XYZ file of C-alpha atoms in Angstrom:
344
model
C 73.560 83.045 159.312
C 76.662 82.119 158.277
C 78.286 79.458 159.622
C 81.418 79.587 161.661
C 84.507 77.618 162.169
C 83.399 76.759 165.646
C 80.204 75.027 163.781
C 82.119 73.002 161.711
C 85.061 71.832 164.956
C 81.832 71.131 166.898
C 79.769 68.687 164.070
C 83.084 67.203 162.987
C 84.336 66.690 166.856
C 87.465 68.309 166.380
C 89.089 71.445 167.435
C 89.085 74.182 165.818
C 92.747 74.129 164.946
C 92.269 71.147 163.242
C 89.324 72.294 160.885
C 92.031 75.103 160.382
C 94.916 72.815 159.330
C 92.116 70.513 156.913
C 91.421 74.280 154.963
C 95.086 75.958 155.539
C 97.534 72.223 154.785
C 99.603 73.511 157.475
C 99.905 69.892 159.129
C 99.316 66.600 158.467
C 95.459 65.129 159.077
C 94.597 61.379 158.897
C 92.241 61.203 155.682
C 88.967 59.866 158.414
C 89.669 63.269 160.291
C 89.730 65.270 156.691
C 86.716 63.823 155.514
C 84.744 64.216 158.668
C 85.882 68.113 158.754
C 84.349 68.177 154.861
C 81.414 66.606 155.353
C 80.595 68.884 158.757
C 81.777 72.165 156.177
C 79.495 70.854 153.125
C 76.621 70.266 155.625
C 76.897 73.167 157.026
C 77.381 75.513 154.368
C 81.168 76.448 155.453
C 83.549 77.826 153.633
C 87.364 79.170 155.212
C 87.210 83.238 155.276
C 90.149 84.282 152.954
C 90.177 87.379 154.928
C 89.846 86.391 157.945
C 92.457 84.141 158.167
C 95.059 86.321 156.450
C 94.155 89.065 159.208
C 95.105 86.366 161.824
C 98.047 85.171 160.401
C 99.372 88.321 158.323
C 99.599 86.541 154.837
C 97.567 86.912 152.189
C 98.789 83.458 150.831
C 98.494 85.595 147.516
C 101.652 86.157 145.599
C 101.471 88.613 142.342
C 102.698 88.161 138.504
C 103.589 91.212 136.975
C 102.911 90.447 132.887
C 103.077 93.662 130.700
C 100.377 91.998 128.012
C 98.750 93.507 125.251
C 94.427 93.209 125.946
C 94.287 91.742 122.174
C 96.918 89.573 122.137
C 97.090 85.875 123.535
C 99.685 84.777 125.527
C 102.590 82.789 123.984
C 103.379 79.523 124.929
C 106.744 81.209 126.663
C 104.057 82.865 129.132
C 101.986 80.118 129.358
C 104.994 77.591 130.340
C 106.248 80.093 132.482
C 103.049 80.521 134.357
C 102.389 77.022 134.990
C 106.025 76.922 136.806
C 105.103 80.257 139.230
C 101.437 78.128 140.102
C 102.999 74.935 140.613
C 105.315 76.207 143.209
C 103.179 78.582 144.742
C 100.721 76.028 145.149
C 103.342 73.751 146.805
C 103.423 76.340 149.141
C 99.084 76.479 149.377
C 99.282 80.157 147.883
C 97.290 81.551 144.946
C 98.520 83.541 142.247
C 97.498 87.076 140.906
C 97.940 87.561 137.550
C 98.468 91.150 136.637
C 98.520 91.883 133.156
C 97.920 95.917 133.134
C 101.280 98.093 132.117
C 102.991 100.992 133.441
C 101.028 102.567 130.481
C 97.485 102.039 131.369
C 97.279 102.463 134.995
C 99.069 105.051 137.558
C 102.580 103.383 138.907
C 101.092 102.809 142.625
C 98.221 101.249 141.706
C 100.608 98.834 140.710
C 101.243 97.388 144.052
C 97.662 98.007 145.846
C 96.852 94.278 145.553
C 96.470 92.277 148.823
C 99.705 90.170 148.055
C 102.419 89.044 149.751
C 105.372 89.034 147.212
C 105.412 90.373 143.653
C 107.397 88.455 140.538
C 107.881 91.596 137.883
C 108.469 89.860 134.137
C 110.310 91.810 131.228
C 111.988 94.285 133.451
C 112.650 97.747 131.703
C 115.504 100.040 132.286
C 114.895 102.124 135.588
C 112.042 100.194 135.533
C 109.146 102.115 138.189
C 107.298 98.534 139.348
C 110.817 97.661 140.969
C 111.867 101.319 142.931
C 108.246 101.353 143.739
C 108.010 98.211 145.588
C 111.623 98.769 146.863
C 110.421 101.874 148.283
C 107.542 99.322 149.791
C 109.847 96.870 151.320
C 107.066 94.481 149.478
C 109.095 91.440 148.574
C 109.683 91.194 145.150
C 111.648 88.934 142.347
C 112.878 89.862 139.104
C 112.758 87.317 135.817
C 115.170 89.019 133.669
C 118.158 91.030 134.491
C 117.058 94.510 136.495
C 118.814 97.521 135.256
C 118.072 100.278 138.494
C 121.100 101.302 139.170
C 120.114 103.431 142.552
C 118.791 99.959 143.607
C 121.711 97.440 144.860
C 121.200 93.806 145.593
C 117.810 93.417 143.313
C 117.038 89.291 143.207
C 116.162 88.025 140.054
C 116.208 84.788 137.562
C 117.732 84.729 134.389
C 118.941 82.689 131.393
C 122.358 83.202 129.874
C 120.982 85.865 127.367
C 124.629 87.008 125.986
C 125.910 83.333 125.849
C 122.976 82.058 124.357
C 123.356 85.021 121.175
C 126.683 84.313 120.962
C 126.105 80.528 120.401
C 122.960 80.674 117.623
C 125.333 83.511 116.019
C 128.231 80.944 115.958
C 126.223 78.272 114.957
C 124.798 80.255 111.811
C 128.469 81.587 111.016
C 129.666 78.053 111.334
C 127.065 77.105 108.832
C 128.502 79.744 106.571
C 126.591 82.580 107.437
C 128.109 85.719 106.508
C 124.978 88.489 106.792
C 122.693 87.889 109.460
C 119.854 90.337 110.658
C 118.797 90.059 114.553
C 115.061 90.832 115.326
C 115.767 91.671 118.343
C 113.277 92.475 121.302
C 112.668 96.154 122.256
C 115.122 98.896 123.608
C 113.475 99.000 126.396
C 114.004 95.872 128.045
C 116.696 94.465 129.224
C 117.451 91.213 127.856
C 117.463 93.063 124.134
C 120.517 94.424 125.326
C 122.091 91.323 126.319
C 121.401 89.389 123.185
C 122.892 92.239 120.680
C 126.437 92.530 122.979
C 126.388 88.647 122.307
C 125.293 88.565 118.618
C 128.071 91.507 117.801
C 130.747 89.798 119.916
C 130.649 86.659 118.090
C 130.707 88.506 114.251
C 133.894 90.603 115.472
C 135.840 87.102 116.744
C 135.207 86.194 113.740
C 136.228 89.309 111.533
C 132.863 89.513 109.845
C 131.655 93.015 109.374
C 128.714 93.908 110.310
C 126.391 97.042 110.746
C 124.327 98.635 113.736
C 120.911 98.154 111.663
C 122.438 94.331 111.260
C 120.367 93.908 115.104
C 116.796 95.889 114.683
C 115.055 96.723 117.836
C 111.097 95.924 118.201
C 109.793 99.291 117.899
C 106.559 98.371 120.632
C 106.650 96.152 123.331
C 103.044 95.035 123.008
C 102.611 94.987 119.183
C 102.158 91.705 117.657
C 105.261 89.751 117.147
C 104.356 87.586 114.489
C 103.251 91.103 112.051
C 106.451 92.795 113.425
C 108.542 89.552 111.953
C 106.766 89.568 108.662
C 106.814 93.667 108.232
C 110.278 93.800 108.873
C 111.336 90.617 106.964
C 109.145 92.466 103.597
C 110.627 95.633 104.042
C 114.506 94.315 103.961
C 114.250 91.515 102.094
C 111.541 93.216 99.126
C 114.692 94.978 97.840
C 116.810 92.394 96.433
C 119.149 94.761 95.493
C 119.936 96.442 99.471
C 119.215 92.870 100.765
C 122.521 90.213 101.503
C 121.294 88.965 104.531
C 121.176 84.447 104.628
C 120.324 84.441 108.143
C 117.806 85.405 110.455
C 117.536 85.521 114.265
C 113.721 85.807 115.255
C 113.286 87.231 118.905
C 110.656 84.066 119.648
C 109.132 81.790 117.548
C 105.906 83.856 116.752
C 107.837 86.929 115.328
C 110.034 83.578 113.266
C 106.420 82.704 112.354
C 106.218 86.777 110.591
C 109.497 85.650 108.581
C 108.251 82.490 107.168
C 104.826 84.010 106.273
C 107.157 87.492 104.634
C 109.942 84.933 103.052
C 107.450 82.867 101.323
C 105.576 85.652 99.926
C 108.960 86.924 98.521
C 109.008 83.233 96.754
C 112.538 82.433 99.257
C 112.771 79.385 101.046
C 113.080 78.424 104.290
C 116.232 76.874 104.380
C 117.946 76.823 101.339
C 117.828 80.942 100.609
C 117.177 81.940 104.263
C 117.944 80.279 107.428
C 115.839 81.258 110.728
C 116.297 80.436 114.073
C 114.512 81.827 117.279
C 114.286 82.135 120.534
C 111.928 81.082 122.959
C 110.525 77.653 121.994
C 106.868 76.046 122.034
C 107.378 72.820 122.145
C 104.170 72.244 120.363
C 104.366 74.569 117.587
C 108.132 75.025 116.106
C 107.945 71.076 115.755
C 104.936 72.190 113.712
C 105.856 74.697 111.203
C 107.480 73.640 107.666
C 110.645 73.388 108.191
C 110.885 72.602 111.814
C 111.960 75.971 113.209
C 115.543 75.644 115.505
C 114.863 77.241 118.536
C 116.539 78.463 121.902
C 114.474 77.093 124.711
C 114.660 79.280 127.859
C 112.767 76.499 129.775
C 110.115 79.221 130.989
C 108.680 76.730 133.491
C 112.029 76.955 135.486
C 112.473 80.364 135.457
C 108.759 80.684 136.936
C 109.415 78.044 139.217
C 113.025 79.229 140.526
C 111.792 82.971 140.904
C 108.566 82.059 143.086
C 111.465 79.852 144.896
C 113.774 82.805 145.561
C 110.139 85.447 146.473
C 110.315 82.677 149.418
C 113.338 83.527 150.544
C 112.991 87.069 150.603
C 109.883 86.700 151.832
C 111.455 84.550 155.428
C 114.107 86.686 155.253
C 113.182 90.357 154.514
C 116.555 91.767 156.084
C 118.645 89.363 153.952
C 120.498 91.533 151.922
C 122.585 88.951 150.092
C 122.336 89.562 146.476
C 120.451 86.471 144.844
C 120.766 85.484 141.443
C 119.363 82.313 139.790
C 120.865 81.756 136.301
C 118.822 79.150 134.129
C 121.069 78.218 130.849
C 118.831 78.203 127.786
C 119.652 75.385 125.352
C 119.675 75.056 121.777
C 117.045 73.050 119.697
C 118.142 72.093 116.442
C 115.520 71.333 113.518
C 115.187 71.601 109.767
C 115.200 75.720 109.461
C 118.824 76.294 109.286
C 121.157 75.059 106.759
C 124.719 75.831 105.120
C 125.205 78.191 102.822
C 125.520 77.276 99.009
């Protein structure tokens, strides 16, 4: 027979409410009482019934984090730092995090919201994102990391970087070093971040009266393709033809894309940064300083994006009828290392 909360309370000589407080951490309990309850629970082989507690509180004590991700790839430093931020902030509220890597292509959309969760964080929003539309329809609290683009829905809560401004700043940084032919290996056309960054990139070129072509901005074809392969193959095809290629600098969507760029340039006997300068959005603080030469990057503060998203989600969960548009912007920061040089 499975032990019940009443059995633990009786053996520990406390009330059921105290046992509940020890396991649910709803109210502070003295160390002596907590240890007595834990000893009794261990003796009786008692484990708190999460489902039973959910039925009582009408809460699952779980939030969902939806990260579309390829089964063949490992998570990037950005994703890991973001997850750390989400998990750390959720645990402060005694919440667990259910990580869902399924994409809209993997399953029918309705199944994307059937998990037993109290709220959802969505990463990598697309234009007219069906996940947002469905969560809105079901009145499930949610927050988007990235800039949502669902014109039919107003006041979508989201956390984002200042992407347009950072792309402008990165391009200006290269222009000030004398670069006029700059290639931007951008994120996929389907995700909203790629358009904000493209606007900032072209705006910097326009303000400096530097001629450019639309093809100077390349969108990654498939969101789930390996980023390093994207950087490698695109660089190889463009820089491999000396007659047509005049680029002296490359802006990469992520540090992994930049690694592919490095690999291709090395194969073509081009030296970074003497021949080509390289800079990347998203910074892996372990990886970027270790490549040769150390990679100049933009730190997106992924951990802060994650924790701010959880804070915003809890405010939505506590005030479901609050229609005030809530937006949190986490300013990104340029980390200057040695992969960019003044154009000779």
